[in-house]
Tab-separated table of C-alpha atoms and ligand atoms in Angstrom:
chain	number	residue	atom	x	y	z
Q	24	UNK	CA	35.499	-15.190	180.930
Q	25	UNK	CA	37.838	-12.916	178.663
Q	26	UNK	CA	39.424	-9.795	179.488
Q	27	UNK	CA	40.437	-7.617	176.463
Q	28	UNK	CA	43.496	-5.254	176.552
Q	29	UNK	CA	43.430	-2.462	174.386
Q	30	UNK	CA	46.365	-2.581	172.056
Q	31	UNK	CA	46.939	0.675	170.242
Q	32	UNK	CA	49.816	1.798	172.136
Q	33	UNK	CA	51.192	1.653	175.992
Q	34	UNK	CA	51.842	-1.181	178.392
Q	35	UNK	CA	50.058	-3.917	176.759
Q	36	UNK	CA	52.277	-6.819	177.303
Q	37	UNK	CA	53.047	-5.992	180.673
Q	38	UNK	CA	49.125	-6.429	181.640
Q	39	UNK	CA	49.059	-9.272	179.567
Q	40	UNK	CA	51.846	-11.044	181.502
Q	41	UNK	CA	49.956	-10.189	184.948
Q	42	UNK	CA	46.758	-12.048	183.813
Q	43	UNK	CA	48.952	-14.813	182.718
Q	44	UNK	CA	50.136	-15.139	186.168
Q	45	UNK	CA	46.641	-15.105	187.514
Q	46	UNK	CA	45.911	-17.935	184.801
Q	47	UNK	CA	43.254	-15.690	183.176
Q	48	UNK	CA	42.785	-15.498	179.366
Q	49	UNK	CA	43.231	-12.087	177.776
Q	50	UNK	CA	42.916	-10.955	174.317
Q	51	UNK	CA	44.263	-7.872	172.263
Q	52	UNK	CA	42.004	-5.432	171.049
Q	53	UNK	CA	42.620	-3.083	168.186
Q	54	UNK	CA	39.263	-3.214	166.300
Q	55	UNK	CA	35.536	-3.065	167.228
Q	56	UNK	CA	35.131	-6.552	165.764
Q	57	UNK	CA	37.661	-7.835	168.692
Q	58	UNK	CA	34.970	-6.624	171.358
Q	59	UNK	CA	32.723	-9.782	170.521
Q	60	UNK	CA	32.454	-12.252	173.510
Q	61	UNK	CA	34.352	-10.167	175.816
Q	62	UNK	CA	33.731	-9.894	179.469
Q	63	UNK	CA	36.200	-6.670	180.540
Q	64	UNK	CA	38.390	-4.401	178.999
Q	65	UNK	CA	41.622	-2.521	180.378
Q	66	UNK	CA	43.076	0.584	179.040
Q	67	UNK	CA	46.529	0.622	179.665
Q	68	UNK	CA	49.155	3.605	180.615
Q	69	UNK	CA	50.631	5.347	177.515
Q	70	UNK	CA	49.926	8.510	175.692
Q	71	UNK	CA	46.199	9.431	175.895
Q	72	UNK	CA	46.037	11.910	172.954
Q	73	UNK	CA	47.516	9.219	170.825
Q	74	UNK	CA	45.374	6.418	171.901
Q	75	UNK	CA	41.991	8.607	171.926
Q	76	UNK	CA	42.959	9.669	168.706
Q	77	UNK	CA	43.332	6.028	167.307
Q	78	UNK	CA	40.258	4.957	169.478
Q	79	UNK	CA	38.509	7.640	167.651
Q	80	UNK	CA	39.948	6.592	164.076
Q	81	UNK	CA	39.188	2.698	164.564
Q	82	UNK	CA	35.430	3.306	165.754
Q	83	UNK	CA	36.449	1.980	169.170
Q	84	UNK	CA	34.949	4.717	170.998
Q	85	UNK	CA	31.503	4.118	169.542
Q	86	UNK	CA	31.693	0.335	169.763
Q	87	UNK	CA	33.292	0.579	173.738
Q	88	UNK	CA	30.527	2.937	174.590
Q	89	UNK	CA	27.792	0.717	172.737
Q	90	UNK	CA	29.013	-2.096	174.698
Q	91	UNK	CA	28.864	-0.361	177.995
Q	92	UNK	CA	25.424	0.351	177.425
Q	93	UNK	CA	24.161	-2.486	179.609
Q	94	UNK	CA	25.933	-1.447	182.265
Q	95	UNK	CA	27.581	-4.839	182.782
Q	96	UNK	CA	31.027	-4.223	181.082
Q	97	UNK	CA	33.987	-3.373	183.392
Q	98	UNK	CA	36.677	-1.248	182.143
Q	99	UNK	CA	39.873	-0.259	184.126
Q	100	UNK	CA	41.908	2.373	183.077
Q	101	UNK	CA	45.527	2.574	184.279
Q	102	UNK	CA	46.840	6.260	183.907
Q	103	UNK	CA	46.305	7.124	180.190
Q	104	UNK	CA	43.768	4.723	180.539
Q	105	UNK	CA	42.143	6.942	183.584
Q	106	UNK	CA	42.416	9.985	181.615
Q	107	UNK	CA	40.026	8.427	178.636
Q	108	UNK	CA	37.537	7.318	180.960
Q	109	UNK	CA	37.188	10.486	182.624
Q	110	UNK	CA	34.327	12.728	181.579
Q	111	UNK	CA	36.214	15.845	182.067
Q	112	UNK	CA	39.709	16.596	181.324
Q	113	UNK	CA	41.425	20.047	182.069
Q	114	UNK	CA	43.269	22.013	179.383
Q	115	UNK	CA	43.789	20.319	175.879
Q	116	UNK	CA	41.815	16.855	176.177
Q	117	UNK	CA	41.971	13.717	173.837
Q	118	UNK	CA	39.303	12.043	172.280
Q	119	UNK	CA	38.014	9.601	175.098
Q	120	UNK	CA	35.059	7.452	176.311
Q	121	UNK	CA	34.171	9.780	179.317
Q	122	UNK	CA	32.150	7.068	181.237
Q	123	UNK	CA	33.340	8.045	184.770
Q	124	UNK	CA	31.753	11.192	186.488
Q	125	UNK	CA	35.440	12.918	187.247
Q	126	UNK	CA	37.752	15.375	186.161
Q	127	UNK	CA	41.265	14.692	185.368
Q	128	UNK	CA	44.517	16.891	185.308
Q	129	UNK	CA	46.882	15.299	182.889
Q	130	UNK	CA	50.696	15.447	183.963
Q	131	UNK	CA	49.508	17.060	187.252
Q	132	UNK	CA	52.149	15.729	189.715
Q	133	UNK	CA	54.487	18.310	188.787
Q	134	UNK	CA	57.597	18.222	186.668
Q	135	UNK	CA	60.320	17.309	189.736
Q	136	UNK	CA	58.232	14.405	191.048
Q	137	UNK	CA	56.338	13.633	187.627
Q	138	UNK	CA	57.589	9.942	188.035
Q	139	UNK	CA	58.106	8.407	191.467
Q	140	UNK	CA	57.324	5.298	193.332
Q	141	UNK	CA	55.465	5.379	196.525
Q	142	UNK	CA	53.560	2.883	199.003
Q	143	UNK	CA	49.830	3.093	198.649
Q	144	UNK	CA	47.550	1.730	201.365
Q	145	UNK	CA	44.561	0.241	199.727
Q	146	UNK	CA	41.997	-0.938	202.204
Q	147	UNK	CA	40.044	-3.096	199.458
Q	148	UNK	CA	43.455	-5.230	198.940
Q	149	UNK	CA	44.509	-5.341	202.597
Q	150	UNK	CA	48.110	-5.072	203.825
Q	151	UNK	CA	51.188	-4.617	202.837
Q	152	UNK	CA	50.618	-1.452	201.045
Q	153	UNK	CA	50.723	-1.526	197.211
Q	154	UNK	CA	53.978	-0.281	195.349
Q	155	UNK	CA	52.453	2.650	193.403
Q	156	UNK	CA	54.515	3.247	190.228
Q	157	UNK	CA	53.788	7.142	188.727
Q	158	UNK	CA	54.639	8.183	185.417
Q	159	UNK	CA	53.619	11.623	184.614
Q	160	UNK	CA	50.491	10.733	186.188
Q	161	UNK	CA	46.991	12.828	186.033
Q	162	UNK	CA	45.398	13.894	189.172
Q	163	UNK	CA	41.973	13.396	190.084
Q	164	UNK	CA	40.482	17.025	190.437
Q	165	UNK	CA	36.788	16.279	191.161
Q	166	UNK	CA	35.086	12.926	191.965
Q	167	UNK	CA	31.171	12.682	191.067
Q	168	UNK	CA	28.865	11.647	193.753
Q	169	UNK	CA	28.748	8.048	192.330
Q	170	UNK	CA	32.315	7.666	192.296
Q	171	UNK	CA	34.131	5.806	195.397
Q	172	UNK	CA	37.637	6.558	196.257
Q	173	UNK	CA	39.765	3.380	196.906
Q	174	UNK	CA	43.002	4.946	197.716
Q	175	UNK	CA	44.860	8.216	198.108
Q	176	UNK	CA	48.316	9.606	198.325
Q	177	UNK	CA	49.360	12.982	199.550
Q	178	UNK	CA	45.425	13.953	199.892
Q	179	UNK	CA	44.970	12.909	196.274
Q	180	UNK	CA	42.856	10.159	194.924
Q	181	UNK	CA	44.687	7.883	192.846
Q	182	UNK	CA	42.376	4.906	192.816
Q	183	UNK	CA	38.640	4.909	192.434
Q	184	UNK	CA	35.607	3.099	190.855
Q	185	UNK	CA	32.198	3.800	189.648
Q	186	UNK	CA	29.960	0.703	189.148
Q	187	UNK	CA	31.858	-1.556	186.515
Q	188	UNK	CA	34.807	0.948	185.973
Q	189	UNK	CA	37.863	1.209	187.882
Q	190	UNK	CA	40.658	3.966	187.269
Q	191	UNK	CA	44.295	3.876	188.785
Q	192	UNK	CA	46.388	6.992	188.252
Q	193	UNK	CA	49.409	4.492	188.872
Q	194	UNK	CA	50.770	1.665	186.891
Q	195	UNK	CA	49.997	-2.016	188.447
Q	196	UNK	CA	51.266	-3.539	185.490
Q	197	UNK	CA	54.722	-2.536	185.922
Q	198	UNK	CA	55.106	-3.994	189.518
Q	199	UNK	CA	55.089	-7.707	190.539
Q	200	UNK	CA	51.829	-7.291	192.639
Q	201	UNK	CA	48.991	-9.003	191.612
Q	202	UNK	CA	46.648	-7.668	193.782
Q	203	UNK	CA	45.034	-4.799	191.515
Q	204	UNK	CA	44.683	-7.097	188.654
Q	205	UNK	CA	43.086	-9.913	190.933
Q	206	UNK	CA	40.626	-6.880	192.148
Q	207	UNK	CA	39.866	-6.203	188.584
Q	208	UNK	CA	39.381	-9.616	187.534
Q	209	UNK	CA	37.075	-10.428	190.386
Q	210	UNK	CA	34.896	-7.321	189.293
Q	211	UNK	CA	34.699	-8.575	185.649
Q	212	UNK	CA	33.877	-12.229	186.988
Q	213	UNK	CA	30.781	-10.522	189.303
Q	214	UNK	CA	29.229	-8.845	186.043
Q	215	UNK	CA	30.108	-11.655	183.775
Q	216	UNK	CA	28.031	-14.014	186.114
Q	217	UNK	CA	25.383	-11.461	186.376
W	15	LIG	N1	51.129	11.738	180.983
W	15	LIG	C1	50.135	10.622	179.981
W	15	LIG	C2	48.955	11.393	179.151
W	15	LIG	O1	48.644	12.322	179.542
W	15	LIG	C3	49.707	9.507	180.992
W	15	LIG	C4	51.210	9.061	181.337
W	15	LIG	C5	50.930	7.433	181.654
W	15	LIG	O2	50.116	6.568	180.909
W	15	LIG	N2	51.897	7.106	182.047
W	15	LIG	O3	48.143	10.935	178.482
């Protein structure tokens, strides 16, 4: 089992370190060829416009979509990664995968509190609550019927999943808490074992 980390821009090393701590192999993904033999993919936080534009330029949007056609290729998007997975984005929208039926509103937590930390209750992870790090995070404005909310903060969904796809508006890679990485790794393993 090999988990890829899209390595165009953003929190690549931070994700790598988390998987390392879990004893899992990860691979840096920069071009379509890197997707061979991959069991799952993480799209890190960063700047969605930049990441989307370069993904398009490198042919990664088509290549990743092709890979998901089997319905067995888990992808987890954190923050900018969430935006790149959203089917709809309000306002100027970046080139993206659009695999999850939801609407994302970029930088929508307002200027004053655009970056903050908050304890998030995530039933799937048990207690204690998870330390959510939000950095100019998107809000999820609409969730499609097939998308399940996994956690909310101030009545806004901040973590959700849809089949093989997982999205978090916050940044688990910037904490010491391995539980979301473990959750995704379990999802990858389930699909990998078929
Ligand atoms: N605000 C960024 C965007 O719109 C996302 C920020 C992040 O990933 N921390 O892409």
